[in-house]
Amino acid sequence: MSASSLTPDQARAHLVATVLRHLSRDAGRRTEALEEFMAVTLPDMDEHGARVLSTMVPQLPESLYGKWAAMFADRLQETVPHEHLAALCDGSEDNDATIALVYVMFMESEKMERQVAEDLHALGIVQDGKNGPGDAGALLGAYLRARLTARGQGPAQ
């Protein structure tokens, strides 16, 4: 199918699928990324501590990633003319990489930072109800917020 004959629904589906395809689901890569994140945000933490904390970070449900990818596609369709999106959704490796990069930029927006915080808060409420107050993810979140706040990098409570 040529880019010019791509419908808005097809463009949206391509955007969402491309974003989801670029998300890593490899447990080893996830652990490595979390350990690197801990090393950057908490440089005084030793390697073993970062490894232990990274194992406590709960997996997010696939539905959240789908929700955020759909929000991204919707926002692009609101702001970018369809003919430009259709050209971007040609399936080429370069354009798919561009879509992934624009998604990262979208996720870093102030609006999405609030949305992610709301979604994670809602997830935490569900998890607390299911797993009780000792939920490892809730404890980890409280620990990281306290450490980052103490360093002047976290949210003020």
mmCIF file of N, CA, C and O in Angstrom, residues 19 26-27 37 54 78 92 94-95 104 107 118 121 132 136 140 151:
data_model
loop_
_atom_site.group_PDB
_atom_site.id
_atom_site.type_symbol
_atom_site.label_atom_id
_atom_site.label_comp_id
_atom_site.label_asym_id
_atom_site.label_seq_id
_atom_site.Cartn_x
_atom_site.Cartn_y
_atom_site.Cartn_z
ATOM 1 N N VAL A 19 5.593 1.941 17.741
ATOM 2 C CA VAL A 19 6.024 2.260 19.106
ATOM 3 C C VAL A 19 6.123 0.979 19.931
ATOM 4 O O VAL A 19 7.138 0.728 20.586
ATOM 5 N N ASP A 26 12.672 -7.718 26.841
ATOM 6 C CA ASP A 26 13.707 -8.630 27.299
ATOM 7 C C ASP A 26 14.034 -8.340 28.762
ATOM 8 O O ASP A 26 14.426 -7.217 29.106
ATOM 9 N N ALA A 27 13.885 -9.331 29.622
ATOM 10 C CA ALA A 27 14.095 -9.142 31.059
ATOM 11 C C ALA A 27 15.532 -8.728 31.373
ATOM 12 O O ALA A 27 15.765 -7.883 32.246
ATOM 13 N N PHE A 37 19.956 3.243 35.267
ATOM 14 C CA PHE A 37 19.168 4.354 35.778
ATOM 15 C C PHE A 37 19.518 4.618 37.239
ATOM 16 O O PHE A 37 19.713 5.763 37.652
ATOM 17 N N SER A 54 16.730 -2.868 41.442
ATOM 18 C CA SER A 54 16.173 -3.054 40.099
ATOM 19 C C SER A 54 15.251 -4.265 40.033
ATOM 20 O O SER A 54 14.293 -4.275 39.260
ATOM 21 N N GLU A 78 -3.601 14.845 15.617
ATOM 22 C CA GLU A 78 -4.183 16.167 15.878
ATOM 23 C C GLU A 78 -3.293 17.290 15.370
ATOM 24 O O GLU A 78 -3.791 18.360 15.035
ATOM 25 N N SER A 92 9.518 2.237 6.361
ATOM 26 C CA SER A 92 10.972 2.203 6.216
ATOM 27 C C SER A 92 11.630 2.225 7.589
ATOM 28 O O SER A 92 11.081 2.740 8.567
ATOM 29 N N ASP A 94 14.219 3.918 8.617
ATOM 30 C CA ASP A 94 14.511 5.283 9.066
ATOM 31 C C ASP A 94 13.264 5.975 9.615
ATOM 32 O O ASP A 94 13.328 6.629 10.663
ATOM 33 N N ASN A 95 12.146 5.841 8.924
ATOM 34 C CA ASN A 95 10.925 6.491 9.402
ATOM 35 C C ASN A 95 10.396 5.839 10.676
ATOM 36 O O ASN A 95 9.882 6.527 11.555
ATOM 37 N N VAL A 104 9.571 9.065 22.210
ATOM 38 C CA VAL A 104 10.361 9.348 23.410
ATOM 39 C C VAL A 104 10.205 10.824 23.792
ATOM 40 O O VAL A 104 9.999 11.160 24.962
ATOM 41 N N MET A 107 6.833 11.329 25.338
ATOM 42 C CA MET A 107 6.764 10.812 26.703
ATOM 43 C C MET A 107 7.458 11.737 27.698
ATOM 44 O O MET A 107 7.151 11.715 28.886
ATOM 45 N N GLU A 118 -0.129 9.829 37.015
ATOM 46 C CA GLU A 118 -1.508 9.434 37.346
ATOM 47 C C GLU A 118 -1.717 7.940 37.130
ATOM 48 O O GLU A 118 -2.315 7.258 37.966
ATOM 49 N N HIS A 121 0.156 5.980 39.729
ATOM 50 C CA HIS A 121 -0.527 6.117 41.022
ATOM 51 C C HIS A 121 -1.738 5.188 41.064
ATOM 52 O O HIS A 121 -1.955 4.478 42.043
ATOM 53 N N GLY A 132 -1.386 -5.790 49.629
ATOM 54 C CA GLY A 132 -1.247 -5.276 50.980
ATOM 55 C C GLY A 132 -0.225 -4.164 51.059
ATOM 56 O O GLY A 132 0.448 -3.831 50.092
ATOM 57 N N ALA A 136 6.245 -4.538 47.411
ATOM 58 C CA ALA A 136 7.637 -4.160 47.126
ATOM 59 C C ALA A 136 7.714 -2.952 46.207
ATOM 60 O O ALA A 136 8.573 -2.087 46.384
ATOM 61 N N LEU A 140 9.581 0.446 47.182
ATOM 62 C CA LEU A 140 10.655 0.943 46.335
ATOM 63 C C LEU A 140 10.377 2.372 45.901
ATOM 64 O O LEU A 140 11.261 3.230 45.945
ATOM 65 N N ARG A 151 18.201 14.604 47.752
ATOM 66 C CA ARG A 151 19.245 15.137 46.867
ATOM 67 C C ARG A 151 18.770 16.349 46.097
ATOM 68 O O ARG A 151 19.497 16.901 45.285
#
